[in-house]
PDB file of C-alpha atoms in Angstrom:
ATOM      1  CA  MET A 594      84.892 123.395  79.902  1.00  0.00           C
ATOM      2  CA  GLY A 595      83.647 125.958  82.340  1.00  0.00           C
ATOM      3  CA  ALA A 596      84.020 127.855  85.561  1.00  0.00           C
ATOM      4  CA  ASN A 597      82.060 125.249  87.536  1.00  0.00           C
ATOM      5  CA  ILE A 598      84.742 122.548  87.252  1.00  0.00           C
ATOM      6  CA  LEU A 599      86.323 121.999  90.674  1.00  0.00           C
ATOM      7  CA  VAL A 600      90.099 121.597  90.991  1.00  0.00           C
ATOM      8  CA  GLU A 601      91.375 119.099  93.584  1.00  0.00           C
ATOM      9  CA  VAL A 602      95.062 118.953  94.525  1.00  0.00           C
ATOM     10  CA  VAL A 603      97.035 116.139  96.180  1.00  0.00           C
ATOM     11  CA  CYS A 604      98.665 117.435  99.381  1.00  0.00           C
ATOM     12  CA  PHE A 605     101.153 115.800 101.754  1.00  0.00           C
ATOM     13  CA  THR A 606     101.901 118.643 104.199  1.00  0.00           C
ATOM     14  CA  ILE A 607     100.113 121.651 105.644  1.00  0.00           C
ATOM     15  CA  GLU A 608     102.385 123.803 103.464  1.00  0.00           C
ATOM     16  CA  ASP A 609     100.963 121.941 100.465  1.00  0.00           C
ATOM     17  CA  VAL A 610      97.427 122.776 101.581  1.00  0.00           C
ATOM     18  CA  PHE A 611      98.278 126.475 101.890  1.00  0.00           C
ATOM     19  CA  ARG A 612      99.845 126.384  98.433  1.00  0.00           C
ATOM     20  CA  ALA A 613      96.852 124.589  96.915  1.00  0.00           C
ATOM     21  CA  ARG A 614      94.529 127.225  98.366  1.00  0.00           C
ATOM     22  CA  GLN A 615      96.832 130.008  97.149  1.00  0.00           C
ATOM     23  CA  GLY A 616      96.698 128.500  93.668  1.00  0.00           C
ATOM     24  CA  GLY A 617      92.900 128.669  93.671  1.00  0.00           C
ATOM     25  CA  ALA A 618      92.063 124.991  94.243  1.00  0.00           C
ATOM     26  CA  GLN A 619      88.755 124.330  95.960  1.00  0.00           C
ATOM     27  CA  ARG A 620      89.624 120.952  97.496  1.00  0.00           C
ATOM     28  CA  VAL A 621      92.596 118.865  98.596  1.00  0.00           C
ATOM     29  CA  GLU A 622      93.163 115.149  98.792  1.00  0.00           C
ATOM     30  CA  LEU A 623      95.227 114.829 101.957  1.00  0.00           C
ATOM     31  CA  CYS A 624      97.757 111.984 102.046  1.00  0.00           C
ATOM     32  CA  ALA A 625     100.977 110.729 103.582  1.00  0.00           C
ATOM     33  CA  ASP A 626     103.883 108.882 101.912  1.00  0.00           C
ATOM     34  CA  PRO A 627     104.064 110.101  98.310  1.00  0.00           C
ATOM     35  CA  GLY A 628     106.504 107.282  97.533  1.00  0.00           C
ATOM     36  CA  ALA A 629     103.710 104.769  98.148  1.00  0.00           C
ATOM     37  CA  GLY A 630     101.196 106.732  96.094  1.00  0.00           C
ATOM     38  CA  GLY A 631      99.480 108.092  99.200  1.00  0.00           C
ATOM     39  CA  THR A 632      98.459 106.606 102.540  1.00  0.00           C
ATOM     40  CA  THR A 633      96.388 107.825 105.501  1.00  0.00           C
ATOM     41  CA  PRO A 634      97.856 111.074 106.907  1.00  0.00           C
ATOM     42  CA  ASN A 635      98.371 111.715 110.598  1.00  0.00           C
ATOM     43  CA  TYR A 636      95.460 113.098 112.569  1.00  0.00           C
ATOM     44  CA  GLU A 637      97.061 116.459 113.398  1.00  0.00           C
ATOM     45  CA  LEU A 638      97.587 117.169 109.693  1.00  0.00           C
ATOM     46  CA  ILE A 639      93.932 116.303 109.029  1.00  0.00           C
ATOM     47  CA  LYS A 640      92.874 118.638 111.837  1.00  0.00           C
ATOM     48  CA  GLN A 641      95.019 121.517 110.567  1.00  0.00           C
ATOM     49  CA  SER A 642      93.767 121.139 107.007  1.00  0.00           C
ATOM     50  CA  CYS A 643      90.123 120.948 108.066  1.00  0.00           C
ATOM     51  CA  GLU A 644      90.484 124.116 110.133  1.00  0.00           C
ATOM     52  CA  LEU A 645      91.509 126.171 107.088  1.00  0.00           C
ATOM     53  CA  SER A 646      88.757 128.219 105.484  1.00  0.00           C
ATOM     54  CA  GLY A 647      88.138 128.348 101.763  1.00  0.00           C
ATOM     55  CA  ILE A 648      89.150 124.811 100.891  1.00  0.00           C
ATOM     56  CA  ASP A 649      87.642 121.351 101.496  1.00  0.00           C
ATOM     57  CA  THR A 650      89.558 118.302 102.710  1.00  0.00           C
ATOM     58  CA  MET A 651      89.205 114.750 101.446  1.00  0.00           C
ATOM     59  CA  VAL A 652      91.254 112.286 103.500  1.00  0.00           C
ATOM     60  CA  MET A 653      93.034 109.311 101.972  1.00  0.00           C
ATOM     61  CA  ILE A 654      92.071 106.123 103.823  1.00  0.00           C
ATOM     62  CA  ARG A 655      94.816 103.644 102.960  1.00  0.00           C
ATOM     63  CA  PRO A 656      96.685 101.917 105.796  1.00  0.00           C
ATOM     64  CA  ARG A 657      99.778 101.050 103.741  1.00  0.00           C
ATOM     65  CA  GLY A 658     101.339 101.148 100.316  1.00  0.00           C
ATOM     66  CA  GLY A 659     101.385  98.188  97.969  1.00  0.00           C
ATOM     67  CA  ASP A 660      98.315  96.420  96.645  1.00  0.00           C
ATOM     68  CA  PHE A 661      94.656  97.069  97.466  1.00  0.00           C
ATOM     69  CA  LEU A 662      93.836  93.678  98.978  1.00  0.00           C
ATOM     70  CA  TYR A 663      93.269  94.278 102.690  1.00  0.00           C
ATOM     71  CA  SER A 664      92.877  92.007 105.707  1.00  0.00           C
ATOM     72  CA  ARG A 665      89.939  92.209 108.116  1.00  0.00           C
ATOM     73  CA  LYS A 666      92.098  94.047 110.639  1.00  0.00           C
ATOM     74  CA  GLU A 667      93.121  96.577 107.992  1.00  0.00           C
ATOM     75  CA  ILE A 668      89.487  97.172 107.032  1.00  0.00           C
ATOM     76  CA  SER A 669      88.670  97.771 110.711  1.00  0.00           C
ATOM     77  CA  GLN A 670      91.588 100.202 110.901  1.00  0.00           C
ATOM     78  CA  MET A 671      90.248 102.018 107.818  1.00  0.00           C
ATOM     79  CA  GLU A 672      86.786 102.267 109.396  1.00  0.00           C
ATOM     80  CA  GLU A 673      88.306 103.857 112.495  1.00  0.00           C
ATOM     81  CA  ASP A 674      90.321 106.298 110.356  1.00  0.00           C
ATOM     82  CA  ILE A 675      87.082 107.286 108.622  1.00  0.00           C
ATOM     83  CA  ARG A 676      85.408 107.966 111.976  1.00  0.00           C
ATOM     84  CA  ILE A 677      88.317 110.085 113.181  1.00  0.00           C
ATOM     85  CA  SER A 678      88.448 112.012 109.888  1.00  0.00           C
ATOM     86  CA  ALA A 679      84.787 112.895 110.377  1.00  0.00           C
ATOM     87  CA  GLU A 680      85.426 114.025 113.949  1.00  0.00           C
ATOM     88  CA  LEU A 681      88.258 116.257 112.748  1.00  0.00           C
ATOM     89  CA  GLY A 682      86.018 117.980 110.209  1.00  0.00           C
ATOM     90  CA  ALA A 683      86.792 116.345 106.855  1.00  0.00           C
ATOM     91  CA  GLN A 684      84.298 116.693 104.018  1.00  0.00           C
ATOM     92  CA  GLY A 685      84.982 113.199 102.760  1.00  0.00           C
ATOM     93  CA  VAL A 686      87.280 110.211 102.424  1.00  0.00           C
ATOM     94  CA  VAL A 687      89.130 108.486  99.584  1.00  0.00           C
ATOM     95  CA  CYS A 688      89.429 104.705  99.548  1.00  0.00           C
ATOM     96  CA  GLY A 689      89.471 101.618  97.351  1.00  0.00           C
ATOM     97  CA  VAL A 690      89.503  97.861  97.999  1.00  0.00           C
ATOM     98  CA  LEU A 691      90.016  95.059  95.475  1.00  0.00           C
ATOM     99  CA  ASP A 692      89.693  91.302  95.829  1.00  0.00           C
ATOM    100  CA  THR A 693      92.122  88.589  94.737  1.00  0.00           C
ATOM    101  CA  ALA A 694      90.648  88.610  91.208  1.00  0.00           C
ATOM    102  CA  GLY A 695      91.156  92.358  90.821  1.00  0.00           C
ATOM    103  CA  ALA A 696      87.454  93.222  91.134  1.00  0.00           C
ATOM    104  CA  ILE A 697      86.037  95.758  93.574  1.00  0.00           C
ATOM    105  CA  ASP A 698      85.643  93.999  96.932  1.00  0.00           C
ATOM    106  CA  ALA A 699      81.967  94.879  97.324  1.00  0.00           C
ATOM    107  CA  TYR A 700      81.681  93.615 100.904  1.00  0.00           C
ATOM    108  CA  SER A 701      84.707  95.494 102.253  1.00  0.00           C
ATOM    109  CA  MET A 702      83.957  98.623 100.237  1.00  0.00           C
ATOM    110  CA  SER A 703      80.354  98.581 101.460  1.00  0.00           C
ATOM    111  CA  ARG A 704      81.611  98.602 105.054  1.00  0.00           C
ATOM    112  CA  LEU A 705      83.753 101.667 104.353  1.00  0.00           C
ATOM    113  CA  VAL A 706      81.048 103.451 102.371  1.00  0.00           C
ATOM    114  CA  GLN A 707      78.386 102.770 105.003  1.00  0.00           C
ATOM    115  CA  THR A 708      80.676 104.016 107.764  1.00  0.00           C
ATOM    116  CA  ALA A 709      81.415 107.205 105.825  1.00  0.00           C
ATOM    117  CA  LYS A 710      77.792 107.822 104.842  1.00  0.00           C
ATOM    118  CA  SER A 711      76.620 107.327 108.435  1.00  0.00           C
ATOM    119  CA  LEU A 712      78.923 110.230 109.304  1.00  0.00           C
ATOM    120  CA  GLU A 713      77.711 112.351 106.350  1.00  0.00           C
ATOM    121  CA  LEU A 714      81.019 112.102 104.498  1.00  0.00           C
ATOM    122  CA  GLU A 715      81.476 112.014 100.739  1.00  0.00           C
ATOM    123  CA  VAL A 716      83.241 108.956  99.323  1.00  0.00           C
ATOM    124  CA  THR A 717      85.737 108.894  96.465  1.00  0.00           C
ATOM    125  CA  CYS A 718      87.053 105.621  95.061  1.00  0.00           C
ATOM    126  CA  HIS A 719      90.725 106.204  94.295  1.00  0.00           C
ATOM    127  CA  ARG A 720      92.948 104.835  91.564  1.00  0.00           C
ATOM    128  CA  ALA A 721      92.788 101.266  92.815  1.00  0.00           C
ATOM    129  CA  PHE A 722      90.160 101.330  90.068  1.00  0.00           C
ATOM    130  CA  ASP A 723      92.935 101.782  87.516  1.00  0.00           C
ATOM    131  CA  VAL A 724      94.249  98.280  88.176  1.00  0.00           C
ATOM    132  CA  ALA A 725      90.811  96.650  88.400  1.00  0.00           C
ATOM    133  CA  SER A 726      90.405  93.694  86.039  1.00  0.00           C
ATOM    134  CA  ASP A 727      87.155  94.916  84.442  1.00  0.00           C
ATOM    135  CA  PRO A 728      86.581  98.683  84.621  1.00  0.00           C
ATOM    136  CA  ARG A 729      82.959  98.501  83.523  1.00  0.00           C
ATOM    137  CA  GLU A 730      82.032  95.940  86.178  1.00  0.00           C
ATOM    138  CA  ALA A 731      84.036  97.905  88.737  1.00  0.00           C
ATOM    139  CA  LEU A 732      82.079 101.054  87.905  1.00  0.00           C
ATOM    140  CA  LYS A 733      78.803  99.134  88.168  1.00  0.00           C
ATOM    141  CA  THR A 734      79.763  97.969  91.670  1.00  0.00           C
ATOM    142  CA  LEU A 735      80.714 101.495  92.764  1.00  0.00           C
ATOM    143  CA  LEU A 736      77.352 102.781  91.517  1.00  0.00           C
ATOM    144  CA  GLU A 737      75.528 100.090  93.468  1.00  0.00           C
ATOM    145  CA  LEU A 738      77.489 100.997  96.610  1.00  0.00           C
ATOM    146  CA  GLY A 739      76.569 104.668  96.369  1.00  0.00           C
ATOM    147  CA  VAL A 740      80.095 106.031  95.932  1.00  0.00           C
ATOM    148  CA  ASP A 741      80.060 109.756  95.105  1.00  0.00           C
ATOM    149  CA  ARG A 742      82.989 109.979  92.718  1.00  0.00           C
ATOM    150  CA  LEU A 743      85.675 107.969  90.990  1.00  0.00           C
ATOM    151  CA  LEU A 744      89.241 109.240  90.648  1.00  0.00           C
ATOM    152  CA  THR A 745      90.743 107.584  87.591  1.00  0.00           C
ATOM    153  CA  SER A 746      93.243 107.960  84.780  1.00  0.00           C
ATOM    154  CA  GLY A 747      91.085 105.749  82.592  1.00  0.00           C
ATOM    155  CA  GLN A 748      93.371 102.796  83.423  1.00  0.00           C
ATOM    156  CA  ALA A 749      96.232 104.483  81.558  1.00  0.00           C
ATOM    157  CA  LYS A 750      99.588 105.867  82.708  1.00  0.00           C
ATOM    158  CA  SER A 751      98.075 109.337  82.593  1.00  0.00           C
ATOM    159  CA  ALA A 752      94.590 110.758  82.274  1.00  0.00           C
ATOM    160  CA  PRO A 753      95.220 112.300  78.822  1.00  0.00           C
ATOM    161  CA  GLU A 754      96.170 108.814  77.571  1.00  0.00           C
ATOM    162  CA  GLY A 755      93.048 107.381  79.196  1.00  0.00           C
ATOM    163  CA  ILE A 756      90.554 109.743  77.559  1.00  0.00           C
ATOM    164  CA  PRO A 757      88.770 107.027  75.494  1.00  0.00           C
ATOM    165  CA  LEU A 758      87.875 104.997  78.611  1.00  0.00           C
ATOM    166  CA  LEU A 759      87.182 108.154  80.637  1.00  0.00           C
ATOM    167  CA  ARG A 760      84.641 109.200  78.024  1.00  0.00           C
ATOM    168  CA  GLU A 761      82.981 105.774  78.161  1.00  0.00           C
ATOM    169  CA  LEU A 762      82.891 105.790  81.981  1.00  0.00           C
ATOM    170  CA  ILE A 763      81.261 109.225  81.992  1.00  0.00           C
ATOM    171  CA  THR A 764      78.537 107.919  79.683  1.00  0.00           C
ATOM    172  CA  LEU A 765      78.011 104.765  81.747  1.00  0.00           C
ATOM    173  CA  ALA A 766      77.894 106.686  85.036  1.00  0.00           C
ATOM    174  CA  ASP A 767      75.184 108.973  83.614  1.00  0.00           C
ATOM    175  CA  ASP A 768      75.567 111.542  86.425  1.00  0.00           C
ATOM    176  CA  ARG A 769      74.950 108.917  89.138  1.00  0.00           C
ATOM    177  CA  LEU A 770      78.621 109.218  90.098  1.00  0.00           C
ATOM    178  CA  SER A 771      81.183 111.894  89.219  1.00  0.00           C
ATOM    179  CA  ILE A 772      84.097 110.757  87.068  1.00  0.00           C
ATOM    180  CA  MET A 773      87.109 112.837  88.172  1.00  0.00           C
ATOM    181  CA  PRO A 774      90.115 112.531  85.832  1.00  0.00           C
ATOM    182  CA  GLY A 775      93.463 112.364  87.608  1.00  0.00           C
ATOM    183  CA  GLY A 776      96.976 111.202  86.851  1.00  0.00           C
ATOM    184  CA  GLY A 777      99.627 113.272  85.093  1.00  0.00           C
ATOM    185  CA  ILE A 778      97.373 116.306  84.618  1.00  0.00           C
ATOM    186  CA  ARG A 779      99.473 119.451  84.208  1.00  0.00           C
ATOM    187  CA  PRO A 780      98.979 122.927  82.690  1.00  0.00           C
ATOM    188  CA  HIS A 781     100.235 121.812  79.271  1.00  0.00           C
ATOM    189  CA  ASN A 782      97.663 119.011  78.873  1.00  0.00           C
ATOM    190  CA  VAL A 783      94.697 120.006  81.033  1.00  0.00           C
ATOM    191  CA  LYS A 784      92.673 121.364  78.092  1.00  0.00           C
ATOM    192  CA  GLU A 785      92.480 117.852  76.625  1.00  0.00           C
ATOM    193  CA  LEU A 786      90.549 116.756  79.723  1.00  0.00           C
ATOM    194  CA  LEU A 787      88.314 119.817  79.851  1.00  0.00           C
ATOM    195  CA  ALA A 788      86.682 118.736  76.602  1.00  0.00           C
ATOM    196  CA  LEU A 789      85.074 115.906  78.597  1.00  0.00           C
ATOM    197  CA  ASP A 790      81.743 116.268  80.384  1.00  0.00           C
ATOM    198  CA  ILE A 791      83.246 116.497  83.873  1.00  0.00           C
ATOM    199  CA  LYS A 792      82.556 118.467  87.052  1.00  0.00           C
ATOM    200  CA  GLU A 793      85.955 118.125  88.738  1.00  0.00           C
ATOM    201  CA  ILE A 794      89.598 117.416  87.986  1.00  0.00           C
ATOM    202  CA  HIS A 795      92.519 116.163  90.090  1.00  0.00           C
ATOM    203  CA  THR A 796      96.187 117.138  89.880  1.00  0.00           C
ATOM    204  CA  GLY A 797      99.395 116.374  91.740  1.00  0.00           C
ATOM    205  CA  SER A 798     101.498 119.207  90.284  1.00  0.00           C
ATOM    206  CA  ARG A 799     104.630 119.541  92.415  1.00  0.00           C
ATOM    207  CA  ILE A 800     107.901 121.449  92.421  1.00  0.00           C
ATOM    208  CA  LYS A 801     111.332 120.955  94.044  1.00  0.00           C
ATOM    209  CA  VAL A 802     112.225 123.631  96.591  1.00  0.00           C
ATOM    210  CA  PRO A 803     115.836 123.703  97.904  1.00  0.00           C
ATOM    211  CA  SER A 804     116.272 123.174 101.641  1.00  0.00           C
ATOM    212  CA  GLN A 805     117.287 126.237 103.646  1.00  0.00           C
ATOM    213  CA  MET A 806     119.187 124.049 106.086  1.00  0.00           C
ATOM    214  CA  LYS A 807     123.001 124.284 106.035  1.00  0.00           C
ATOM    215  CA  PRO A 808     124.261 120.949 107.417  1.00  0.00           C
ATOM    216  CA  LYS A 809     127.850 119.831 107.862  1.00  0.00           C
ATOM    217  CA  SER A 810     127.415 117.804 104.651  1.00  0.00           C
ATOM    218  CA  PHE A 811     124.883 115.831 102.650  1.00  0.00           C
ATOM    219  CA  ALA A 812     127.228 112.822 102.442  1.00  0.00           C
ATOM    220  CA  VAL A 813     125.085 110.752 104.816  1.00  0.00           C
ATOM    221  CA  LYS A 814     121.958 109.819 102.878  1.00  0.00           C
ATOM    222  CA  MET A 815     118.575 109.216 104.468  1.00  0.00           C
ATOM    223  CA  GLY A 816     115.985 108.134 101.932  1.00  0.00           C
ATOM    224  CA  ALA A 817     116.401 109.248  98.317  1.00  0.00           C
ATOM    225  CA  ASP A 818     119.801 110.681  97.338  1.00  0.00           C
ATOM    226  CA  ASP A 819     118.627 114.308  97.439  1.00  0.00           C
ATOM    227  CA  ALA A 820     115.891 113.908 100.070  1.00  0.00           C
ATOM    228  CA  GLN A 821     117.627 116.219 102.539  1.00  0.00           C
ATOM    229  CA  GLU A 822     118.597 118.823  99.942  1.00  0.00           C
ATOM    230  CA  TYR A 823     115.099 119.526  98.599  1.00  0.00           C
ATOM    231  CA  HIS A 824     111.459 119.570  99.629  1.00  0.00           C
ATOM    232  CA  MET A 825     108.687 118.637  97.222  1.00  0.00           C
ATOM    233  CA  PHE A 826     105.783 121.068  97.460  1.00  0.00           C
ATOM    234  CA  VAL A 827     102.602 121.824  95.521  1.00  0.00           C
ATOM    235  CA  ASP A 828     103.484 124.005  92.525  1.00  0.00           C
ATOM    236  CA  VAL A 829     101.400 127.151  93.054  1.00  0.00           C
ATOM    237  CA  GLU A 830     101.961 128.473  89.533  1.00  0.00           C
ATOM    238  CA  ALA A 831     100.909 125.161  87.983  1.00  0.00           C
ATOM    239  CA  ILE A 832      97.723 125.110  90.073  1.00  0.00           C
ATOM    240  CA  GLN A 833      96.977 128.706  89.099  1.00  0.00           C
ATOM    241  CA  ALA A 834      97.411 127.802  85.427  1.00  0.00           C
ATOM    242  CA  ILE A 835      95.089 124.798  85.739  1.00  0.00           C
ATOM    243  CA  VAL A 836      92.476 126.863  87.578  1.00  0.00           C
ATOM    244  CA  LYS A 837      92.736 129.536  84.886  1.00  0.00           C
ATOM    245  CA  ALA A 838      92.256 126.899  82.175  1.00  0.00           C
ATOM    246  CA  VAL A 839      89.225 125.501  83.983  1.00  0.00           C
ATOM    247  CA  ARG A 840      87.690 128.948  84.136  1.00  0.00           C
ATOM    248  CA  GLY A 841      88.168 129.309  80.386  1.00  0.00           C
ATOM    249  CA  SER A 842      90.488 132.299  80.617  1.00  0.00           C
ATOM    250  CA  ALA A 843      91.211 133.709  77.176  1.00  0.00           C
ATOM    251  CA  ASP A 844      94.785 134.517  78.144  1.00  0.00           C
ATOM    252  CA  PHE A 845      95.665 130.981  79.272  1.00  0.00           C
ATOM    253  CA  ASP A 846      99.145 130.226  77.945  1.00  0.00           C
ATOM    254  CA  GLU A 847      99.428 126.726  76.516  1.00  0.00           C
TER     255      GLU A 847
END
């Protein structure tokens, strides 16, 4: 492990982005709808994030939750979202498309990659990869398409559990594409991942913050049972601990 490993944080609000930056992260993956695992955020949020100094913004390009099999109209929508993300100042986009057999949809992905590259954006393939039918073939396709990095848990429930496949993917990629571990990475297990030959790491560390609103009652529920009583925000202390671990601090507390 070393000081050159970049820390990327999943963010759903502008408050999240501020917190990620405060924690020492160098990049955010900007999303909407955490319940769906992340979808394309609204354009004003992209604009606000891109205007902040000291942190880069990667924009999730995913028109809906659910599976990763998209219609032609959805692919066109994703292309337009890529163009607008570039106009708003994003450094890159995050996307993934599979076919009915669970392989990378090379045609649709090539459209998205070519659109992004024509606008000088970086491209990350997200964790659609983690449900791909053949991870080695999927990686081969991503290499052929010129994708810059792959966000993956190694097709496991969490990245620490996926270390065997992560290690194999790193070897197969041979520096032609960055393998970025992500999924369940927290301060207590990050050191397991830092033993890998990686350049970046991805975390979604979050914390519940009580609402300051004092309503008549919380008896009327909208969304999850406690959705109005709490906000979920990036956990600054957890990000600081991960950044400290990445930098190899001797006083990192396991």
